[in-house]
Coordinates of C-alpha atoms and ligand atoms in Angstrom, one line a residue:
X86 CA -79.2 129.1 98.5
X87 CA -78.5 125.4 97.6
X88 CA -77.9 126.9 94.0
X89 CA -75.6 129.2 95.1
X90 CA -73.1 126.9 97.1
X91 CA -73.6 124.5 93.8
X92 CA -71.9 127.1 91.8
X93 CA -69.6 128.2 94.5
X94 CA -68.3 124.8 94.6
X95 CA -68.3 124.3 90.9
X96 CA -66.3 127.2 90.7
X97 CA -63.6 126.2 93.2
X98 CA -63.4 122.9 91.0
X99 CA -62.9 124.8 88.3
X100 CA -60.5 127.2 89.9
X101 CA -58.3 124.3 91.8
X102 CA -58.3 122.2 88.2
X103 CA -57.3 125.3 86.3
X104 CA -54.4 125.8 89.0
X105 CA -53.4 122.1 88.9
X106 CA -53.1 122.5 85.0
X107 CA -51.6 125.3 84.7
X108 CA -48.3 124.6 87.5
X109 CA -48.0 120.5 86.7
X110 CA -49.3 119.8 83.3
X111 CA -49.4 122.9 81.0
X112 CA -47.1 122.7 78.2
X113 CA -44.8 125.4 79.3
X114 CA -44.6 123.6 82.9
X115 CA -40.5 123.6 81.8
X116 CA -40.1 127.0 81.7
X117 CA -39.1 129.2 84.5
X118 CA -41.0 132.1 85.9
X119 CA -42.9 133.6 89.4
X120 CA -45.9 131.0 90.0
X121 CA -48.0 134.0 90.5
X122 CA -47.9 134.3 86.7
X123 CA -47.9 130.6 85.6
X124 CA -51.7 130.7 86.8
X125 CA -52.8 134.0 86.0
X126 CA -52.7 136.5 83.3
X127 CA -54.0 138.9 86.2
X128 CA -50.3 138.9 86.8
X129 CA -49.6 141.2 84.0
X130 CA -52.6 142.5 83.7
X131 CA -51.6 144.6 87.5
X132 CA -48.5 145.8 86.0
X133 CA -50.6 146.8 83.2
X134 CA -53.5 148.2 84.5
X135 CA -53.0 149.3 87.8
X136 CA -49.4 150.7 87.6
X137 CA -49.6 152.1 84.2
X138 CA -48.4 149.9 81.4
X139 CA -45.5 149.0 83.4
X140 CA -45.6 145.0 82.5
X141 CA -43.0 145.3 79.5
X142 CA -40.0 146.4 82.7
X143 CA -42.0 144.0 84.8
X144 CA -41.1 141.5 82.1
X145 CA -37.6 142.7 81.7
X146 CA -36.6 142.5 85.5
X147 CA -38.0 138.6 85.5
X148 CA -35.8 138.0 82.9
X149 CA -32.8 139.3 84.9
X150 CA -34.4 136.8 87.4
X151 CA -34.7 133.8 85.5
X152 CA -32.3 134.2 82.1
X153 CA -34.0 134.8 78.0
X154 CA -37.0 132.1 78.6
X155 CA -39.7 133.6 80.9
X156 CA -43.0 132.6 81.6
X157 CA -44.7 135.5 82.4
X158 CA -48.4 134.6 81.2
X159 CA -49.7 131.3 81.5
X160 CA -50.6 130.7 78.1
X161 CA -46.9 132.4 77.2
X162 CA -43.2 131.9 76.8
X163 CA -41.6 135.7 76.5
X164 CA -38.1 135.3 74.6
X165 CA -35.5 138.2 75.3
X166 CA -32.7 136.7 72.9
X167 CA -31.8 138.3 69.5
X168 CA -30.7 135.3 68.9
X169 CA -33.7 133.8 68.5
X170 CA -35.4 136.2 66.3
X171 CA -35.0 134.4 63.1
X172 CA -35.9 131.3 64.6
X173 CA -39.1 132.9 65.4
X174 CA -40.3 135.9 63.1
X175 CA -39.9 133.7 60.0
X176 CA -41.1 133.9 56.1
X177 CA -41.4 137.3 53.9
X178 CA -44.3 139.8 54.7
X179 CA -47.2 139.9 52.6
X180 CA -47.2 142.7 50.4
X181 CA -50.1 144.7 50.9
X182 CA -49.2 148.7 51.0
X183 CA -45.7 148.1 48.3
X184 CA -43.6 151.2 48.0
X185 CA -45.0 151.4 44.5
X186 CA -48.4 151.8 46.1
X187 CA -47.5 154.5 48.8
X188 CA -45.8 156.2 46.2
X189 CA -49.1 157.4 44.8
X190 CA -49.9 158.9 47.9
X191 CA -47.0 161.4 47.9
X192 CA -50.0 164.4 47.2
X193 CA -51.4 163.4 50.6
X194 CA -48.6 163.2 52.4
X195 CA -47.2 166.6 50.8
X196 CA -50.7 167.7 51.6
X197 CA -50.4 166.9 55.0
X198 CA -47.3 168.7 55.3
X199 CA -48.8 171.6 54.5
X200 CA -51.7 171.6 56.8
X201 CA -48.9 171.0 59.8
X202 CA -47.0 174.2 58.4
X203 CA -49.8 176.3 58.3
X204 CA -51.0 175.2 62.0
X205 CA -47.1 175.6 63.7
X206 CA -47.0 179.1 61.8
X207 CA -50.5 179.8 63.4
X208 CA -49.1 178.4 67.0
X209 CA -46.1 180.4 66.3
X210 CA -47.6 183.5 65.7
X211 CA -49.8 183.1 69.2
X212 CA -46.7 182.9 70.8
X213 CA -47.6 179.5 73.0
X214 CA -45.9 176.1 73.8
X215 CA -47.7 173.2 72.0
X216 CA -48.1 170.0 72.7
X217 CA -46.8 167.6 70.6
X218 CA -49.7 165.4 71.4
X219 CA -52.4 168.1 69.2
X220 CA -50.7 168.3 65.7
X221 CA -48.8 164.5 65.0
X222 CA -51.5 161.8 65.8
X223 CA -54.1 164.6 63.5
X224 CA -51.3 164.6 60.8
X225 CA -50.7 160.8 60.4
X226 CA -54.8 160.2 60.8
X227 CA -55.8 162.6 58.0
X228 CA -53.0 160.8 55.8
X229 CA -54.4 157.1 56.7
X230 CA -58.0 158.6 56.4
X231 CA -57.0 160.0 53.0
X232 CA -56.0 156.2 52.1
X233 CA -58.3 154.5 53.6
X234 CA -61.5 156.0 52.9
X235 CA -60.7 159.1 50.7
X236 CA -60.6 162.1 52.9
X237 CA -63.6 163.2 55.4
X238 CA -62.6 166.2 58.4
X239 CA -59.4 166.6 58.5
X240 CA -58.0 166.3 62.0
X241 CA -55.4 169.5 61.8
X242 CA -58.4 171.6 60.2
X243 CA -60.1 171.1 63.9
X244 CA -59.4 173.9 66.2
X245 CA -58.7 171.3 68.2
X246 CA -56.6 168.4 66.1
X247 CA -59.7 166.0 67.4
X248 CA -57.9 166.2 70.4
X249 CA -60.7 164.4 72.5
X250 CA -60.6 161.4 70.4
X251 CA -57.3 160.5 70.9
X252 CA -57.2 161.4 74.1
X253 CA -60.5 159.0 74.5
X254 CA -58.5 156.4 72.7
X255 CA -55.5 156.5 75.4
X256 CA -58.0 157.4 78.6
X257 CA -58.3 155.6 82.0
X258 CA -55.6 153.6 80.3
X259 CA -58.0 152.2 78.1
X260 CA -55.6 150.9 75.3
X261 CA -53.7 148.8 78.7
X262 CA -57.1 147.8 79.8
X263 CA -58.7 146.8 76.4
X264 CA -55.3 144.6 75.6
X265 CA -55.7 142.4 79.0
X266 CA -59.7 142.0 79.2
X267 CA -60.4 142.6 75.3
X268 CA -64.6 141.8 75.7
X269 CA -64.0 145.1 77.0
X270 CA -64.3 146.8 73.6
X271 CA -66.4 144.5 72.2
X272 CA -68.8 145.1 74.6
X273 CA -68.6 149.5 74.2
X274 CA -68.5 148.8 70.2
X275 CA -71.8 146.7 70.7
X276 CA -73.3 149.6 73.5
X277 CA -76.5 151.5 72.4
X278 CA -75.1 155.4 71.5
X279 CA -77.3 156.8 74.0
X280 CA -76.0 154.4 76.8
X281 CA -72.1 155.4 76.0
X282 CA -72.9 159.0 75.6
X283 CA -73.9 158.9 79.2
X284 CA -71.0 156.7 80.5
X285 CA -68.7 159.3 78.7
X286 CA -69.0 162.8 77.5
X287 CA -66.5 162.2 74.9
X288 CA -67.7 159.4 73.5
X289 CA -69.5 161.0 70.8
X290 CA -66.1 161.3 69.4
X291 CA -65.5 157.5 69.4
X292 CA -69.2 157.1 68.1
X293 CA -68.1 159.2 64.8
X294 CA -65.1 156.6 65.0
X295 CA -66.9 153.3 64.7
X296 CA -69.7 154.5 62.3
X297 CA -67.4 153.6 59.8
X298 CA -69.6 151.7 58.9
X299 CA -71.2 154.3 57.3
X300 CA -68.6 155.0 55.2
X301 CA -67.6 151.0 54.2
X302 CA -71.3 151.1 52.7
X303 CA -71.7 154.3 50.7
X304 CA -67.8 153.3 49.4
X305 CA -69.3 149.5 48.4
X306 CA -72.0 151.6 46.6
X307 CA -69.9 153.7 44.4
X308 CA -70.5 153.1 40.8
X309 CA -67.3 154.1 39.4
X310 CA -64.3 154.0 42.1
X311 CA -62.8 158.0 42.4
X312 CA -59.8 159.4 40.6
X313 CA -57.7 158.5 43.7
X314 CA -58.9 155.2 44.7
X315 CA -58.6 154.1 48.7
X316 CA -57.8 150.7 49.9
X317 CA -61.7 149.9 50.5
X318 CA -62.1 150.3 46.8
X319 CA -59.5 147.8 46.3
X320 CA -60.4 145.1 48.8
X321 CA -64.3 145.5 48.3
X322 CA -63.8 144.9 44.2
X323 CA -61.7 141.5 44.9
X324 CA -62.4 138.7 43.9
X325 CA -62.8 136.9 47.2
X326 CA -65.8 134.9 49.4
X327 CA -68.2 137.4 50.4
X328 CA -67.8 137.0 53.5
X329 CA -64.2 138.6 53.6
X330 CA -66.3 141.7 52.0
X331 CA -68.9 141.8 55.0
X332 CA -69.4 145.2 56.6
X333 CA -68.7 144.3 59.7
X334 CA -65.4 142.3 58.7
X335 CA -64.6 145.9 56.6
X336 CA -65.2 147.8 59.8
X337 CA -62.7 145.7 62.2
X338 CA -59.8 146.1 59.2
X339 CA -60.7 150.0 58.9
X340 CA -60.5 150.6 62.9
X341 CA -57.0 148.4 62.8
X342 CA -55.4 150.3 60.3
X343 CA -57.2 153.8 61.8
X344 CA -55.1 152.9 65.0
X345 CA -52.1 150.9 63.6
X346 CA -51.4 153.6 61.2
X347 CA -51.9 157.0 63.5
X348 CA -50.6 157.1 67.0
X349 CA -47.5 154.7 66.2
X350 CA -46.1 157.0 63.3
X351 CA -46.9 159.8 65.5
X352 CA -45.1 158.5 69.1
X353 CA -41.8 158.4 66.6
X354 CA -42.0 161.9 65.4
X355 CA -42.6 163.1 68.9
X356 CA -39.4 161.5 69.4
X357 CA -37.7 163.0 66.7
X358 CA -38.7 166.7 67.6
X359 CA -37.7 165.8 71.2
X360 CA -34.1 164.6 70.1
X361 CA -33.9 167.9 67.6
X362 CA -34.9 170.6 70.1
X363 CA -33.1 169.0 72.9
X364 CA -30.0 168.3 71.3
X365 CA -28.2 170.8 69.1
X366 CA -25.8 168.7 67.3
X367 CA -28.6 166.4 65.7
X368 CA -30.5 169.7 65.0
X369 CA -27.5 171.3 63.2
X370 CA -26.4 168.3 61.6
X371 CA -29.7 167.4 59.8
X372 CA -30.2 171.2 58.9
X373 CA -27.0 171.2 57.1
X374 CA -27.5 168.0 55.8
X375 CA -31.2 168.9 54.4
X376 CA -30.1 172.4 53.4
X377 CA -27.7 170.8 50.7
X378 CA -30.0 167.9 49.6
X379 CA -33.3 170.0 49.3
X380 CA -32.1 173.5 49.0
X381 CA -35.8 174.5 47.3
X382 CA -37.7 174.2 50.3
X383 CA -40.5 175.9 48.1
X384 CA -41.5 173.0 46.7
X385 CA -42.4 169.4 48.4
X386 CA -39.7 167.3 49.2
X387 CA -39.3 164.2 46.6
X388 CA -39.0 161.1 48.8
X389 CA -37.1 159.3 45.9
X390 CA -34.4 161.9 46.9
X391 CA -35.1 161.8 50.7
X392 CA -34.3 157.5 50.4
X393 CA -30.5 158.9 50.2
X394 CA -30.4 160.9 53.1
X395 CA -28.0 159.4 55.0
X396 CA -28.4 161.6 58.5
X397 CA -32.1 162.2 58.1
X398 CA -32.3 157.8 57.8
X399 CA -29.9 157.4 60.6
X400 CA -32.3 160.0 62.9
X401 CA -36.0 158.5 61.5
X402 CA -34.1 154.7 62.5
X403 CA -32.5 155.2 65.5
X404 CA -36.0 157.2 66.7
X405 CA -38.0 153.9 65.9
X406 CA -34.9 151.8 67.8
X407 CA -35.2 154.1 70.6
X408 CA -38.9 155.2 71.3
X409 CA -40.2 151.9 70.1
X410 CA -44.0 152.9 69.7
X411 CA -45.5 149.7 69.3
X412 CA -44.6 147.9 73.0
X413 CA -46.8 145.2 72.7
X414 CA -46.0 141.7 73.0
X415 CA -45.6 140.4 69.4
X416 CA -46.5 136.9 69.8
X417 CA -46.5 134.1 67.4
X418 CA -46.9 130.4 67.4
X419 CA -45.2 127.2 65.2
X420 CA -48.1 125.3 64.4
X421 CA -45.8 122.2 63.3
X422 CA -42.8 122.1 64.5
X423 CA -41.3 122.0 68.1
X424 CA -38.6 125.0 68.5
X425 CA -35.5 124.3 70.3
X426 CA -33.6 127.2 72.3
X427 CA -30.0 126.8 73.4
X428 CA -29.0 128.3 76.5
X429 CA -25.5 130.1 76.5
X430 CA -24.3 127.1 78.9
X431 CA -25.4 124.7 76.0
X432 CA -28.8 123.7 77.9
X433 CA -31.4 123.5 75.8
X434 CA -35.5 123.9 75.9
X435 CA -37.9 122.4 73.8
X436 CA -40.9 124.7 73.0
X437 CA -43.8 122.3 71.9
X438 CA -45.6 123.2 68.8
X439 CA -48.4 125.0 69.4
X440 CA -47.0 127.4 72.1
X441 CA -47.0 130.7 72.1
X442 CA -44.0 132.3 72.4
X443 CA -43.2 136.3 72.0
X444 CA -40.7 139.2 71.9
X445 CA -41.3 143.3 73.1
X446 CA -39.5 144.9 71.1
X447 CA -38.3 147.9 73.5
X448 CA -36.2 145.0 75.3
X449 CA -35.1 143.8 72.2
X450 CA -34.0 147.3 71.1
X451 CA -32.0 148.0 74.0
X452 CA -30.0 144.5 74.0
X453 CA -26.7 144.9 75.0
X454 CA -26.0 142.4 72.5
X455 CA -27.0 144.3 69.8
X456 CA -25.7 147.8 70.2
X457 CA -23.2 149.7 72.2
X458 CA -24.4 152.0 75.1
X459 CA -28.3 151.3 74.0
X460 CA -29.6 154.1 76.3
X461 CA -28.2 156.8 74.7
X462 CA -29.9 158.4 71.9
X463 CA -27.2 158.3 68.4
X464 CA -28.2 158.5 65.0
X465 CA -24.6 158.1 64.4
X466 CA -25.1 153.7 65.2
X467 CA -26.6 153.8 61.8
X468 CA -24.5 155.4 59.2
X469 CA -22.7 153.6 56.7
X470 CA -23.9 150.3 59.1
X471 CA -26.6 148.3 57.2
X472 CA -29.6 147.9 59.1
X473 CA -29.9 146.9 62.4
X474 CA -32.1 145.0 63.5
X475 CA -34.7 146.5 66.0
X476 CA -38.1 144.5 66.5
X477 CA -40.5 147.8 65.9
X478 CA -42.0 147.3 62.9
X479 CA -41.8 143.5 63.8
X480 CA -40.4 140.8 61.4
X481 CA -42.0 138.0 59.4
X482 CA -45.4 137.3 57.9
X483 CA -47.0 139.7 60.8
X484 CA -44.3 142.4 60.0
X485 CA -45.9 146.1 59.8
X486 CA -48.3 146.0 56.9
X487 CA -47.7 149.8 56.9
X488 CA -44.1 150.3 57.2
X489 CA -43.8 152.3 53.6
X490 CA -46.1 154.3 54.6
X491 CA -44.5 154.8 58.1
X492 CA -41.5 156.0 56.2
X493 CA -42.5 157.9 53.9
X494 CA -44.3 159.7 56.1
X495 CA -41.3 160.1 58.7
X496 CA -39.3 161.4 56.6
X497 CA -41.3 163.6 54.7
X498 CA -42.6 165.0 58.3
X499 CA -39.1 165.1 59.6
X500 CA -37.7 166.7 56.4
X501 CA -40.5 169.3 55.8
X502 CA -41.3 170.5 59.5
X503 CA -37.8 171.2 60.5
X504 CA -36.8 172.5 57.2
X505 CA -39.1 176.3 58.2
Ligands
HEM263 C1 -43.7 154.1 63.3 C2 -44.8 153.6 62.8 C3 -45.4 152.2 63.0 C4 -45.0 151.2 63.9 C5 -43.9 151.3 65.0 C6 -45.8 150.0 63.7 C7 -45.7 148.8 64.3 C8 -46.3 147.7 64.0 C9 -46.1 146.4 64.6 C10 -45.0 146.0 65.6 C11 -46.9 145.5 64.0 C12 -47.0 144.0 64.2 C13 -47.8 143.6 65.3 C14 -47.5 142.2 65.8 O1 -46.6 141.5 65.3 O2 -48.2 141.8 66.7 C15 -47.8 146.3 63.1 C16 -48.8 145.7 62.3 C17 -49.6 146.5 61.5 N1 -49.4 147.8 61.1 FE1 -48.0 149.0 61.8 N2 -46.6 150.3 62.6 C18 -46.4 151.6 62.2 C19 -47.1 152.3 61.2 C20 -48.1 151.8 60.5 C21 -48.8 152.5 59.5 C22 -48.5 153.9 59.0 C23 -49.9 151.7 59.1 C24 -50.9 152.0 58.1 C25 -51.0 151.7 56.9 C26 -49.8 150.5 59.8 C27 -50.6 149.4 59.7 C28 -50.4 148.2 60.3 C29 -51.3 147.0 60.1 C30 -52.6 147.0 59.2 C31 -50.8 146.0 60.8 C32 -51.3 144.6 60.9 C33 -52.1 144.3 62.0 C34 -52.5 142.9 62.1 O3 -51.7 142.0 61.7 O4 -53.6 142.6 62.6 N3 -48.7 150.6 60.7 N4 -47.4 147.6 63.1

């Protein structure tokens, strides 16, 4: 008994120095926001968690309350200013998946292409709706897969596109729940198989998932790397400290790429068929468009060609713009220098180094200060225009590592589908 009120009372302590902190000393004590959120990330987390990944409007309506500087975590500043985009997504990407390098995975991609044909003719012939959900997270995982580790099943050759793993992957809104408590995951990777099996019936599927392992070791083992060499091969032969090469290291960059490169690319081309079967005029106008520019629809489309495509572009960017599949908070921190932000009045607010300060890009996407009438759905904003700037693929040395990839594979998709 005495033990327990020691640790109840060490953990009021705790909690009434934490709270003391976090409203009268923290670093970001300057900037506005509810209280409620200044001393808990439980704040967001609800919005999250409980509503249904609701915090990104949350966010948005606080910053209708209290102006572009929000503090809507206690550890974070949220920014909704364009302005201030440059200030904070600075330096060029690293170059890890060039053009040059996607290039050489046109076969897959074309590949690809042809498994999704052969599964909407089969869905056609049946005579039943489909769910967009089945055929574009299988297509833009067998690609990755292909790159990654050199093939394995092939989602769309599944009678059921793997369905059950990514519905796993989005169940009991696990992605919301997994972002907020993260030890989450970490604790279901670390679970004994026979324990999640029974928490889950579906687990087996995430099992298959995370025995990449597996796959890391018998790819380290290989003699002689294959004809068409995956992005293991590469990073396993350079010349860097072992421990960059360690399995378990391996592992963690295969399952971000496995889920960075599949249901982001695959959100955008639900978009795009959305847009093309609900709205005529875009369907016409990227028929005709396509019909001249890749009248052979016998052969694979030649993404050199598809680069000059001025419609099919506008569509693929003003569907990333619009749908915005990555809605996370991109956060990022200046390690050495304080950041100053100038209010519209001329106030200013000086963000000491070492915050952490972040941008969503849906409410970036949508700023009225960026682009007429940013509700509406028009390809249109982006012809002859040079790029505008949306925050999807993010900006800076934490840009997209995949965003060739993403292209290519949105407009071979976008190209090749609609074109039968
Ligand atoms: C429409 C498709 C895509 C969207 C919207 C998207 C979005 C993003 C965003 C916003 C980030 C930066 C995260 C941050 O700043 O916090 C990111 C990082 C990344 N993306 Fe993509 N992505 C897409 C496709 C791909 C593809 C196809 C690949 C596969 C090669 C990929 C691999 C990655 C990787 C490896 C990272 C780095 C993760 C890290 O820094 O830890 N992405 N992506």
């Amino acid at each position: 008994m005495a033990s327990f009120l020691l640790l109840l009372e060490l953990g009021v302590a705790y909690f009434v120095y934490r709270a003391t902190y976090c409203l009268y000393f923290h670093p970001l004590v300057k900037v506005p926001g509810p209280k409620l959120a200044a001393l808990t990330s439980w704040y967001c987390a609800y919005y999250d968690v409980i509503e249904g990944g609701q915090s990104v409007w949350k966010i948005k309506t606080l910053h209708e309350q209290y102006g572009p500087m929000v503090r809507n975590v206690p550890d974070v500043l949220h920014v909704k200013d364009p302005a201030f985009i440059d200030e904070l997504y600075t330096q060029s990407p690293p170059q890890f998946l060039s053009q040059a390098n996607v290039r050489k995975l046109v076969p897959v991609v074309n590949e690809t292409l042809e498994d999704l044909h052969r599964r909407f003719e089969g869905w056609a012939k049946e005579g039943k709706p489909v769910a967009m959900r089945a055929p574009w997270p299988a297509a833009t995982r067998d690609v990755i897969a292909a790159y990654a580790f050199g093939g394995g099943v092939k989602c769309l050759q599944m009678a059921d596109c793997n369905q059950p793993f990514f519905q796993l992957l989005n169940r009991e809104r696990a992605g919301e729940v997994t972002v907020h408590f993260s030890w989450i995951m970490t604790a279901i990777i670390k679970m004994p198989p026979s324990i999640m099996n029974k928490l889950s019936p579906p687990i087996p599927h995430f099992q298959r998932f995370i025995d990449l392992g597996k796959i890391i070791e018998s790819i380290r083992n290989d003699k002689e790397p294959p004809e068409r060499s995956t992005i293991f091969h590469d990073m396993l032969r350079k010349d860097v400290v072992g421990s960059e090469k360690a399995t378990a290291r391996m592992v963690d960059e295969a399952m971000v790429l496995a889920i960075a490169g599949s249901d982001t690319t695959a959100l955008t081309m639900i978009g795009i068929c959305y847009e093309n079967v609900t709205q005529p005029k875009i369907f016409e106008r990227r028929r005709a468009e396509l019909d001249s520019a890749w009248p052979d629809t016998t052969q694979p489309p030649d993404p050199v060609q598809l680069d000059h495509v001025p419609y099919l572009n506008a569509l693929i960017e003003e569907a990333l713009r619009f749908f915005s599949s990555a809605t996370h908070r991109q956060d990022r921190m200046a390690p050495n220098e304080d950041l100053v932000h100038e209010y519209t009045d001329g106030r200013t607010l000086t963000l000491l180094r070492g915050s952490i300060i972040a941008m969503t890009a849906p409410l970036v996407n949508r700023h009225l200060s960026l682009y007429d009438d940013p509700d509406a759905f028009d390809p249109d904003r982006y012809i002859g225009a040079p790029k505008l700037m949306h925050l999807t693929l993010s900006k800076g040395t934490r840009q997209c590592l995949g965003i060739n990839l993403a292209y290519q594979e949105l407009q071979t998709f976008t190209a090749g589908v609609w074109s039968n």
